[in-house]
XYZ file of C-alpha atoms in Angstrom:
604
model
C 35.073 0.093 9.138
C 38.235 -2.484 8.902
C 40.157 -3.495 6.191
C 39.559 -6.932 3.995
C 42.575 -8.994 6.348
C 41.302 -7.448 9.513
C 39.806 -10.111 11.676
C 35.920 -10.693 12.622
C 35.323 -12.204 16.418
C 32.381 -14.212 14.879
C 32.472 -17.599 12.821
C 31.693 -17.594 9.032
C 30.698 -19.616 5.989
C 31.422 -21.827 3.456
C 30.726 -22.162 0.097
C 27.853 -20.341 -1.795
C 25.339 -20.748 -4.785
C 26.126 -20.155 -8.420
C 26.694 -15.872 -8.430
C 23.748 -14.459 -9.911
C 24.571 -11.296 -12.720
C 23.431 -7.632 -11.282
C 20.720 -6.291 -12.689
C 20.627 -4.320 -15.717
C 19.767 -0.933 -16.029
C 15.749 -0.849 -16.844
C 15.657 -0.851 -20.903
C 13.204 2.539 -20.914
C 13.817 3.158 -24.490
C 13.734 -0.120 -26.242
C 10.912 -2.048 -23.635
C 8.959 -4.092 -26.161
C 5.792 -3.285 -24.873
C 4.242 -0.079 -23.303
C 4.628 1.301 -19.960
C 3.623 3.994 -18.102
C 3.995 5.486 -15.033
C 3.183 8.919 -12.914
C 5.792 11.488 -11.242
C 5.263 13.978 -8.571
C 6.854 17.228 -7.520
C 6.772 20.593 -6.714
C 8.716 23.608 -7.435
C 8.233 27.228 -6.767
C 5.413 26.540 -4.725
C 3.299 24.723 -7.554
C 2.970 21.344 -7.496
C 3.628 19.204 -10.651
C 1.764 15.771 -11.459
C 3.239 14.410 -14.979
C 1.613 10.967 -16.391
C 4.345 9.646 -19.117
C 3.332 7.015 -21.590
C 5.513 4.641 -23.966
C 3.601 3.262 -26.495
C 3.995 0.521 -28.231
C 5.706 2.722 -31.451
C 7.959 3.913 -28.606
C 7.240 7.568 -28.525
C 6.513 9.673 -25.294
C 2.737 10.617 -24.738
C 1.452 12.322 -21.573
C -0.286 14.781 -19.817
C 0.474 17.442 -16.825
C -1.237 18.869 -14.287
C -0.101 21.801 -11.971
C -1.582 22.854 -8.971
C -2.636 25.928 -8.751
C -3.575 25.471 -12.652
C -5.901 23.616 -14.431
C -7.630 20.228 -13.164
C -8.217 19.095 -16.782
C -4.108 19.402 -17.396
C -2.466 19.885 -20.799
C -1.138 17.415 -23.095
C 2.670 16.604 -23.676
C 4.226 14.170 -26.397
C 8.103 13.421 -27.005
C 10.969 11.314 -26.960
C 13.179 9.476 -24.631
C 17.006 8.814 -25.954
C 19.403 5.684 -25.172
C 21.086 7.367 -22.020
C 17.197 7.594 -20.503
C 17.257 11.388 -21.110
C 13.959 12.564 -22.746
C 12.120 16.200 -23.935
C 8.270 16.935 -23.948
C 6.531 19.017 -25.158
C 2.992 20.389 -25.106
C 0.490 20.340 -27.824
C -2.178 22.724 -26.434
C 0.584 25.146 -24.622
C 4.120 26.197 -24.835
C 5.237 23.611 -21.596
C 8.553 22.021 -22.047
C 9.754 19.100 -19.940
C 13.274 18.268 -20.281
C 14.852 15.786 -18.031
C 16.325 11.994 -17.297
C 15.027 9.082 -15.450
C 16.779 7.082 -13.094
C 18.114 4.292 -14.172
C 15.607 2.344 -12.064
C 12.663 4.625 -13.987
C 11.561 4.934 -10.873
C 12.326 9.121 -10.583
C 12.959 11.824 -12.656
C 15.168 15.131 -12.623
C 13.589 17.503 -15.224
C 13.404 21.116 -16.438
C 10.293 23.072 -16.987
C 9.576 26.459 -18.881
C 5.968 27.775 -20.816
C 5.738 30.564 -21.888
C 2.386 32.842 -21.366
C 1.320 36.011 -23.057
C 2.265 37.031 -19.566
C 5.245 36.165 -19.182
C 7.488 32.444 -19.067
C 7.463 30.582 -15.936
C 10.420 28.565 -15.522
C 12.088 25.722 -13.712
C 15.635 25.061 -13.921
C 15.750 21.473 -11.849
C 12.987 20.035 -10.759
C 13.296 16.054 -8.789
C 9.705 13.758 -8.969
C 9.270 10.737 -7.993
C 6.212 8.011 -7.951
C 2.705 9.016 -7.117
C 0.025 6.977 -6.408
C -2.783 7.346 -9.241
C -5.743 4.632 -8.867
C -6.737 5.154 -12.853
C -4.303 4.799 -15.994
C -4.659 7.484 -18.632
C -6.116 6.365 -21.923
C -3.340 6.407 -25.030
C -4.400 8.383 -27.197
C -4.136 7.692 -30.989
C -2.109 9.545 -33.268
C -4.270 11.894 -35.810
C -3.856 9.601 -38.517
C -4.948 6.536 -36.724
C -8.047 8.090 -35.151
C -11.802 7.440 -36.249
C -13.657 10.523 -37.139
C -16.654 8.628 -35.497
C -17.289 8.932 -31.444
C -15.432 6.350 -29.214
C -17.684 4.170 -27.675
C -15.251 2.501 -25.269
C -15.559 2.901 -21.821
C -13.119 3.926 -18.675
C -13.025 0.364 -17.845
C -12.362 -0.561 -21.346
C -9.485 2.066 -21.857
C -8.377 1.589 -17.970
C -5.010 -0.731 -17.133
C -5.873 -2.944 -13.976
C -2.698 -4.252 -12.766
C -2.140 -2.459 -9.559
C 1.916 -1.264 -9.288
C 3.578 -2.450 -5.932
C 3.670 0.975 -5.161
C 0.353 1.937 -5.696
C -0.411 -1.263 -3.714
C 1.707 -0.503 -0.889
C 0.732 2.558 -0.297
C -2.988 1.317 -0.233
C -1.593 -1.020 2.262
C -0.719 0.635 4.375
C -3.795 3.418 4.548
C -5.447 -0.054 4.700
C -3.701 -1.059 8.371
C -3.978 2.065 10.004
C -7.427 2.760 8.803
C -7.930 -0.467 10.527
C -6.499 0.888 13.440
C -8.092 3.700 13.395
C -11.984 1.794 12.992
C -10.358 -0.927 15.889
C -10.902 -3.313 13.162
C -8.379 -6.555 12.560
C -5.827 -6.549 9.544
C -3.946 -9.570 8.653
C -1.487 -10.560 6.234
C -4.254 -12.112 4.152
C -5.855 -9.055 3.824
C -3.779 -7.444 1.670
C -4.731 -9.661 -1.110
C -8.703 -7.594 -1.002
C -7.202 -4.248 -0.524
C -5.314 -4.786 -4.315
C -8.705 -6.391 -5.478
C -10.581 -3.380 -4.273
C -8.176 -0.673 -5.680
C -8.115 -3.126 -8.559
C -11.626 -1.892 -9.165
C -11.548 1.339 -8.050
C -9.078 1.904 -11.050
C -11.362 -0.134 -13.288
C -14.173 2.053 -12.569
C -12.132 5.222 -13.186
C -12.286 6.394 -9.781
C -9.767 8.782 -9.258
C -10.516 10.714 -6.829
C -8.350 9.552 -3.523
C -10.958 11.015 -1.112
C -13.403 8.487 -2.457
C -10.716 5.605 -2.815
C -10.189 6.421 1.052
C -14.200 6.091 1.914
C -14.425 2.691 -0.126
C -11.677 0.800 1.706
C -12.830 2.488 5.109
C -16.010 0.783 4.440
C -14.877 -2.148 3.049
C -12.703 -2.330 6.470
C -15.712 -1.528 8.395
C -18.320 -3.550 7.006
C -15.521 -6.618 6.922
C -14.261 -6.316 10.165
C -10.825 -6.084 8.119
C -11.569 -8.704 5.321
C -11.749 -10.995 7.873
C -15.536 -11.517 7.629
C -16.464 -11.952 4.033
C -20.125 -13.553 4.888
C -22.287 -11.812 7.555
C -21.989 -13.533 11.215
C -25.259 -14.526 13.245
C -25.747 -14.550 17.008
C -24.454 -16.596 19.217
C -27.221 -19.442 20.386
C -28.907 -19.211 16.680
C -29.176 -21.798 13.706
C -27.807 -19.376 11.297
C -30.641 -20.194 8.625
C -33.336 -18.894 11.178
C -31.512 -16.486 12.476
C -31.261 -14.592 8.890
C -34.744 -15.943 8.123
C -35.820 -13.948 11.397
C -33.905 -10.632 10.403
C -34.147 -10.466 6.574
C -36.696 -13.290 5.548
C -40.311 -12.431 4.694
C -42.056 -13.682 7.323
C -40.578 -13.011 11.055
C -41.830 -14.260 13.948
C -39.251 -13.400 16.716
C -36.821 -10.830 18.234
C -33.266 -10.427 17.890
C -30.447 -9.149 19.846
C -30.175 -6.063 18.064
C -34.489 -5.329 18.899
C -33.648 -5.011 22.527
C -33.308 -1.799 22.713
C -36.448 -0.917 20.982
C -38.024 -3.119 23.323
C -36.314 -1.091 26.349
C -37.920 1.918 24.612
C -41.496 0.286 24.809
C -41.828 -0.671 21.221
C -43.555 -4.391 20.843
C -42.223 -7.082 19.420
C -45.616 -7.080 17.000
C -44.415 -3.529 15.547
C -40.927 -4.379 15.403
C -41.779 -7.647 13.723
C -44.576 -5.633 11.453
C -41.908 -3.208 10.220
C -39.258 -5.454 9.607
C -41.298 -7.676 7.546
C -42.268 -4.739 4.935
C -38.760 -3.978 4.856
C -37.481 -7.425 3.825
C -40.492 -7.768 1.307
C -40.123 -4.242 -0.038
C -36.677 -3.093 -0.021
C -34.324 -6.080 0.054
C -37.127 -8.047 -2.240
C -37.411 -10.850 -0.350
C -41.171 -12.636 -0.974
C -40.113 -16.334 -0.527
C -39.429 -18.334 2.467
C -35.455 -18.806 2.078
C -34.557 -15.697 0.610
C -33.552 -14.345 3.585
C -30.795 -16.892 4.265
C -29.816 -17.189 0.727
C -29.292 -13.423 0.229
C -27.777 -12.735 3.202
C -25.038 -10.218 3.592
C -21.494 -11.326 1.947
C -18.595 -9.344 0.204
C -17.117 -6.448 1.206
C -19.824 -4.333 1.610
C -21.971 -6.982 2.815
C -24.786 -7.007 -0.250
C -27.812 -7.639 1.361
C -31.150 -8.582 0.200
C -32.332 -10.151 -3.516
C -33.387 -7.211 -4.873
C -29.555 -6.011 -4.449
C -28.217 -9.265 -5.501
C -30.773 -8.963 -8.600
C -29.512 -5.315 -9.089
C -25.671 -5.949 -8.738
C -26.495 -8.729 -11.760
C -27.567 -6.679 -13.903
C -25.723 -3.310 -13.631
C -22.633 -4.477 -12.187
C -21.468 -8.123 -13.195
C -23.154 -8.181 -16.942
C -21.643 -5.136 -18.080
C -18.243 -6.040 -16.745
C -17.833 -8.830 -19.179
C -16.282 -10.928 -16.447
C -16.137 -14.875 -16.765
C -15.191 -17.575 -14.703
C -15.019 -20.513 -16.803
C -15.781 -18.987 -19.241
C -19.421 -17.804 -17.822
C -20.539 -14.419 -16.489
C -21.309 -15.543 -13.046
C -25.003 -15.074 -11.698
C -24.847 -14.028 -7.907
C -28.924 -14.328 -8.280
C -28.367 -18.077 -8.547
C -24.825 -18.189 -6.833
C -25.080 -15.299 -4.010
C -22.333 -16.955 -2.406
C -20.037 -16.001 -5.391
C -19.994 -12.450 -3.698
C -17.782 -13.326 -0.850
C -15.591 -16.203 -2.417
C -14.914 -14.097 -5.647
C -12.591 -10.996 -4.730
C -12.961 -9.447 -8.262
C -16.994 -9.805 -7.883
C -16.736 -8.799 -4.199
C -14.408 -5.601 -5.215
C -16.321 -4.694 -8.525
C -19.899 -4.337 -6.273
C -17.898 -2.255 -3.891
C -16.857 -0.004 -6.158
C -19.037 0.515 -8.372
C -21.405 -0.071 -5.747
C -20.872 2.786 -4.036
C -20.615 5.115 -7.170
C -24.007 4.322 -9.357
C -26.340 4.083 -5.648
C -26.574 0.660 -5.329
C -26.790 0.194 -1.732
C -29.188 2.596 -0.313
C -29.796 5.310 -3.861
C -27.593 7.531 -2.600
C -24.187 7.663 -4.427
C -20.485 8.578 -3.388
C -19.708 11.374 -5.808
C -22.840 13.653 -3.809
C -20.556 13.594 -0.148
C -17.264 12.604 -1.367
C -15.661 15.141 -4.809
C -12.883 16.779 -5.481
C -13.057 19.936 -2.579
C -16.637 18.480 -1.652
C -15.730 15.513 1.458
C -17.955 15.087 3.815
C -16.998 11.661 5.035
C -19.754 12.058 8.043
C -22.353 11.795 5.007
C -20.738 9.532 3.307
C -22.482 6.876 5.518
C -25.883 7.074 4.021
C -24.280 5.704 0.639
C -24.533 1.987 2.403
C -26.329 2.349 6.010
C -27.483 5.417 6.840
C -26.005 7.216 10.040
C -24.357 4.031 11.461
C -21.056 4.645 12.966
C -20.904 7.154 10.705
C -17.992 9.521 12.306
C -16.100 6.659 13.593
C -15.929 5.390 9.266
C -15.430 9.171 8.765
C -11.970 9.018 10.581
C -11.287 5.842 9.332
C -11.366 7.189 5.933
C -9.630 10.300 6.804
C -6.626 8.360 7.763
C -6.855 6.494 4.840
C -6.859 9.835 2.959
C -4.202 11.283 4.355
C -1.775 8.776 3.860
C -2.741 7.978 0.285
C -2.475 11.910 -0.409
C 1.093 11.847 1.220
C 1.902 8.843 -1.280
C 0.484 10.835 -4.435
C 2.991 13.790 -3.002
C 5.743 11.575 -3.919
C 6.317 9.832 -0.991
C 5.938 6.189 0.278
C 8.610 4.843 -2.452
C 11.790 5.929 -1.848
C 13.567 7.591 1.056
C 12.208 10.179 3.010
C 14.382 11.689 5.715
C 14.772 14.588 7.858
C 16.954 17.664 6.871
C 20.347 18.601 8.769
C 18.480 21.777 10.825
C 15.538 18.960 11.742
C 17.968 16.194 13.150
C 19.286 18.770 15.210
C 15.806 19.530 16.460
C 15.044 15.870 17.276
C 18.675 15.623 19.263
C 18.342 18.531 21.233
C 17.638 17.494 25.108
C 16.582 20.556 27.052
C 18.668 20.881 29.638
C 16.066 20.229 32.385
C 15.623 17.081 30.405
C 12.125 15.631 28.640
C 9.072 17.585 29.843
C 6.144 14.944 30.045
C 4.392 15.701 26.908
C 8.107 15.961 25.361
C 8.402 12.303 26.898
C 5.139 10.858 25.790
C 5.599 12.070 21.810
C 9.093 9.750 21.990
C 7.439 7.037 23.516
C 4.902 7.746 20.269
C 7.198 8.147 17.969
C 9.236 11.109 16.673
C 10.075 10.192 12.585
C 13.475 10.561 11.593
C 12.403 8.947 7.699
C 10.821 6.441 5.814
C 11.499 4.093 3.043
C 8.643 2.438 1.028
C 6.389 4.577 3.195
C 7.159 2.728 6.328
C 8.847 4.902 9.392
C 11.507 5.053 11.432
C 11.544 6.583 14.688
C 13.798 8.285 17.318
C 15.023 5.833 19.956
C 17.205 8.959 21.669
C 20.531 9.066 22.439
C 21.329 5.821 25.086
C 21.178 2.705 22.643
C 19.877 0.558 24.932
C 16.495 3.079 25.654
C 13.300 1.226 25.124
C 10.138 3.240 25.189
C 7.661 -0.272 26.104
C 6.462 -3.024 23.060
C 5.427 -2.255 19.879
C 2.411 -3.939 18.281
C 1.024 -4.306 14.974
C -2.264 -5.578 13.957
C -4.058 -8.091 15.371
C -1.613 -7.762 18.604
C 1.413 -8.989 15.930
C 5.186 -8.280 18.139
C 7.542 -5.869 16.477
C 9.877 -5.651 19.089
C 10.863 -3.087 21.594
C 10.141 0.493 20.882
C 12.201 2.107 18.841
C 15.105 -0.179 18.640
C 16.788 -1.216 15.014
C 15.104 -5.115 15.601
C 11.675 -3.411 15.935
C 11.794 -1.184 12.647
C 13.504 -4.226 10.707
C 10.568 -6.318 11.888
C 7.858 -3.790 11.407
C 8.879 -3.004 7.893
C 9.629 -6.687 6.583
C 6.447 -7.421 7.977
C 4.519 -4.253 6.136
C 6.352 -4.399 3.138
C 6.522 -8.190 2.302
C 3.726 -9.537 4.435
C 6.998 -11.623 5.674
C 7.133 -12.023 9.735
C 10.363 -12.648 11.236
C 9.345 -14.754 14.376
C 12.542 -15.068 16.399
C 13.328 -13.129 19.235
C 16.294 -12.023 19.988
C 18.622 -8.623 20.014
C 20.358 -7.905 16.687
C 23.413 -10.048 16.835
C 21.044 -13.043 17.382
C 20.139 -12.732 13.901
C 23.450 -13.651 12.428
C 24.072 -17.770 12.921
C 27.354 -18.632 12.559
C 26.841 -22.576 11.752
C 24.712 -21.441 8.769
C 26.488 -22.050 5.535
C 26.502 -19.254 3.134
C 22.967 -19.183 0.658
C 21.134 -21.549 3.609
C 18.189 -21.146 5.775
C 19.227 -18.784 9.144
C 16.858 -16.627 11.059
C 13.144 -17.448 10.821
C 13.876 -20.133 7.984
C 15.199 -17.435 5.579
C 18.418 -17.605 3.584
C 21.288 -15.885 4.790
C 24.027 -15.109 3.027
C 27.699 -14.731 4.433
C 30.216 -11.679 4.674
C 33.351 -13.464 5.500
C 34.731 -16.975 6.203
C 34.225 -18.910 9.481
C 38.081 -20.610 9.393
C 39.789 -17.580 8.409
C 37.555 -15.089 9.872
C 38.125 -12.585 7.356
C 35.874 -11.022 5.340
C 35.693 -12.824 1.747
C 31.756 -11.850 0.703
C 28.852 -13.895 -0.859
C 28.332 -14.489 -4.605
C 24.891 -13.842 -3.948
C 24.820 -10.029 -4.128
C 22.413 -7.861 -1.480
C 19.166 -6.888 -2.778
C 16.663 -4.078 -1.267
C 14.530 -5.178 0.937
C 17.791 -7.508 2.364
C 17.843 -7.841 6.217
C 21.890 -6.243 7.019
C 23.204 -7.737 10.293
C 26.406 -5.473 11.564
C 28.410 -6.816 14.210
C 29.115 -4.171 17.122
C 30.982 -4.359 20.986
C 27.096 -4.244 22.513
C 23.890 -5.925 20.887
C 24.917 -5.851 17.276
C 22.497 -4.498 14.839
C 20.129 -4.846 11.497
C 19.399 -2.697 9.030
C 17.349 -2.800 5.634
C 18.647 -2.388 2.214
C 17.092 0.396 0.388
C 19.545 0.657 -2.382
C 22.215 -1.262 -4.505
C 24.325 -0.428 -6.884
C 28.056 -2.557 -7.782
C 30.163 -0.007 -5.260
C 27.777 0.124 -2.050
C 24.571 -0.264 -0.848
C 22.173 2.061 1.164
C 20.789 1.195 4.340
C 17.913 2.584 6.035
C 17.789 1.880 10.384
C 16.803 3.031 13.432
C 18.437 3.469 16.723
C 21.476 5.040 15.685
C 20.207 8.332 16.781
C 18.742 10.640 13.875
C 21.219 8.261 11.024
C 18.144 7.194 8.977
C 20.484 6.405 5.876
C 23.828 5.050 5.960
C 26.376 3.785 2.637
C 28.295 0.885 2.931
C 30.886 0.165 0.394
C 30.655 -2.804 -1.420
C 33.086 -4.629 -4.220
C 33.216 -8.072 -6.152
C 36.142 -9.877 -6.263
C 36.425 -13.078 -7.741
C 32.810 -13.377 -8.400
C 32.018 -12.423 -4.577
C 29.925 -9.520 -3.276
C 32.370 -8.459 -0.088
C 30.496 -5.184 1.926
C 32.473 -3.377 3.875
C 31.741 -1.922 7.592
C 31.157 -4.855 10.276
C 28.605 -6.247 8.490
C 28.103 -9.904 9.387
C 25.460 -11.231 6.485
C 22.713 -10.122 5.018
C 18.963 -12.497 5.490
C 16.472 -12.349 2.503
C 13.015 -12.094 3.897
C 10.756 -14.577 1.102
């Protein structure tokens, strides 16, 4: 750290933008319209899940579950007071919550107490944060309001279908390494179907994560990661008789796929025999044409005008949905299925749930301690890669279960005792197996659900390339470049193409609020003719690229947190130093941050 007149080495900036006004505090209390949002944590080994609701009269509604306890929850209603401090309590049992939200509303610190004819279990401090929760909880009326008659409306009536960006995130990123997993691509682009699909997972009330998991695995799979929304022919075919020769009613020669049948000794007669009562009887196919026009598409690759017919009726009717101001008809627009994400993700989802595919639903392999992923298969295509999906899905599981644990948000990082752990170098140095889990990746935290790993102690170690999907360069393993470019890229779908070490990413003949590294604005930290550090009036914003200068290779950081005295940065390659605060002032309508830091880039 150096003081305000100490000199920088490097060249600076000039003037800057009009200075944009912090951000307020989020107005929890007085929001105009509702909001809700979920909150995860656990204390004294049971694990709290708390769904809080502001209405639009602005009380507190909500509902609790604890685990071990009761699936079904209790109910909780309350009040939340100007300094974002609230109370709840429960209307079926004696629970109390009594806490505050961050000013961000994006974590809680609460109390907890109910008392039991047993006996009062109690929690003094309790800290939750987000969880991941594909289904909003209906707000219920107050007494006064409600009809004495039966609701008629539906979980997709009651149901909100915005997807939060960290709901989406997280389903992001069980999206690319479920994609890994299934050696399946994943671009940028494909993060627009993964929201569409856990769009309509919510809208369907699907709640369970298992089966969230199986339906993107499958979507992945059947896809080849969103990248093939209409089914691909052979090679050497006119794709119209290549799909009238595999799904049309009257086929008359072989196929790729047949040639191991043949091997076997079946003829080409019985093949050809067998797949025509197929196409007529199952996929409903009678006219010459139909099996080009109903082809697979989407993102479970509907096949077949009997399922197109089906889908009509069950799925896209009763969803009300309109596109100029029509229900669509897939029947007479099959194509619709793979250019239409909300038709392609509705049939997916519910899809897979009502039986649509093959008669054989979701919810009879995959609910609540029932998973049998293997199984799970038979829902679209019977045994068919079955326990390579199963992984896939497992993945996907897992990391969407770690997300509805609380984590994935905010900032996860390793204790004192386990950065010890990670430092210590046997004396005989790395065994092999020691060696190869570095070159893997030891975590040392993560921030949005995006990791950091353990470069060891020499800064200049690198432990080979690192790749993301599709063969995409990150940088070298596990330096601070790599994790800035891994997570900009995750998190924002933004790639930051230049190469370079980390004091290539500061340019010194950029003006301050101007295009620097990969096109992207950077903002200044002190003044190329004085060389001292003056600041930007644009302030630093998470997510912000930091660029530190340093006597070797420099290095970059990301912003995870901002306040008006200092900002927290999140890195790697600074041993086991996840997190790091850097003060930060305004003077004179400037944002000055203190340490070495050069400028700060903002990835859009």
């Amino acid at each position: 750290m150096f003081a305000p007149e100490q000199r920088l080495t490097n060249e600076g900036g000039r003037a800057a933008p009009k200075p944009q006004q912090p951000a307020a505090p989020l107005g929890l209390k007085k929001a105009p319209k509702q909001w809700e949002r979920t909150f995860v944590g656990k204390a004294k080994d049971v694990k709290f899940q708390l769904r809080i609701i502001r209405d639009e009269s602005g009380r507190l509604i909500g509902r609790y579950m604890a685990t071990p306890g009761s699936n079904a929850g209790w109910h909780v209603e309350g009040v939340i007071r100007e300094d974002n401090s609230f109370i709840l309590k429960g209307t079926d049992n004696n629970a109390e919550f009594e806490g505050k939200f961050s000013p961000d509303g994006k974590k809680i610190s609460t109390s907890f107490s109910n008392k039991t004819s047993s006996g009062e279990f109690k929690v003094e401090s309790m800290h939750m944060g987000f969880a991941f929760v594909p289904v909003r909880m209906a707000v219920p009326k107050p007494a006064e309001q409600q009809s004495a008659s039966p609701s008629n409306s539906s979980p997709e009536q009651n149901a909100e279908n915005e997807v939060t960006p960290g709901e989406l995130q997280a389903a992001i990123r069980a999206a690319q390494e479920t994609a890994k997993t299934l050696g399946k691509s994943f671009t940028s682009s494909s993060k627009v179907h993964v929201e569409a699909i856990l769009r309509h997972c919510k809208k369907a009330g699907i709640t369970d994560l298992n089966q969230v998991a199986y339906i993107l695995a499958t979507g992945i799979w059947e896809s080849n990661g969103f990248t093939a929304l209409r089914e691909k022919y052979d090679s050497g075919w006119d794709p119209e008789d290549y799909f009238e020769q595999k799904y049309g009613c009257n086929p008359t020669k072989t196929l790729k796929s047949d040639n191991r049948r043949l091997a076997d000794g079946i003829s080409a007669q019985t093949i050809l025999a067998k797949r025509r009562e197929r196409n007529i009887m199952e996929l409903g196919n009678t006219k010459p044409g139909d099996g080009y026009k109903y082809r697979g598409r989407g993102y479970v690759h509907l096949t077949g005008k009997a399922g197109y017919t089906r889908a009509q009726k069950e799925i896209v009717e009763p969803s009300g949905y309109k596109i100029d101001g029509k229900i669509p008809n897939i029947v007479e627009n099959p194509d619709l299925a793979a250019s239409d994400r909300d038709l392609a993700g509705m049939i997916i989802a519910k899809g897979m749930m009502m039986g649509l595919f093959t008669k054989k639903r979701l919810s009879s392999y995959v609910t609540g301690a029932n998973v049998d992923f293997t199984g799970a298969r038979r829902v679209v295509n019977g045994t068919d890669s079955a326990s390579l999906i199963a992984s896939g899905a497992a993945r996907a599981s897992q990391l969407l279960e770690s997300n509805s644990d609380g984590q994935g948000e905010g900032i996860e990082e390793l204790t004192t005792e386990e950065r010890d752990a990670v430092r210590n170098i046997p004396k005989g140095g790395y065994t092999q197996e020691e060696l190869q889990g570095i070159i893997k990746g030891v975590e040392i935290g993560s921030f949005k659900g995006i990791s950091a790993y353990y470069n060891g102690p020499i800064e200049k170690q690198t432990w080979a390339n690192s790749f993301g999907a599709g063969g995409l360069y990150y940088g070298w393993k596990w330096q601070c470049v790599e994790f800035v470019r891994r997570f900009t890229h995750l998190n924002s779908g933004v790639y930051l193409y230049e190469k370079g070490h980390a004091g290539t990413w500061f340019k010194n003949h950029v003006q301050d609020g101007q295009k620097g590294h990969s096109g992207h604005p950077q903002y200044r930290n002190y003044d190329a003719k004085t060389n001292l550090r003056t600041g930007s009036r644009t302030k630093p914003e998470v997510g912000d690229v930091i660029v530190i200068g340093t006597s070797t290779y420099g290095h970059v950081a990301i912003v995870a947190e901002v306040n008006d005295e200092n900002i927290v940065i999140v890195q790697q390659n600074v041993e086991t130093k996840f997190t790091e605060s850097i003060p930060m002032s305004n003077k004179n309508g400037k944002w000055i941050l203190g340490s070495q830091v050069l400028c700060w880039i903002r990835p859009k």
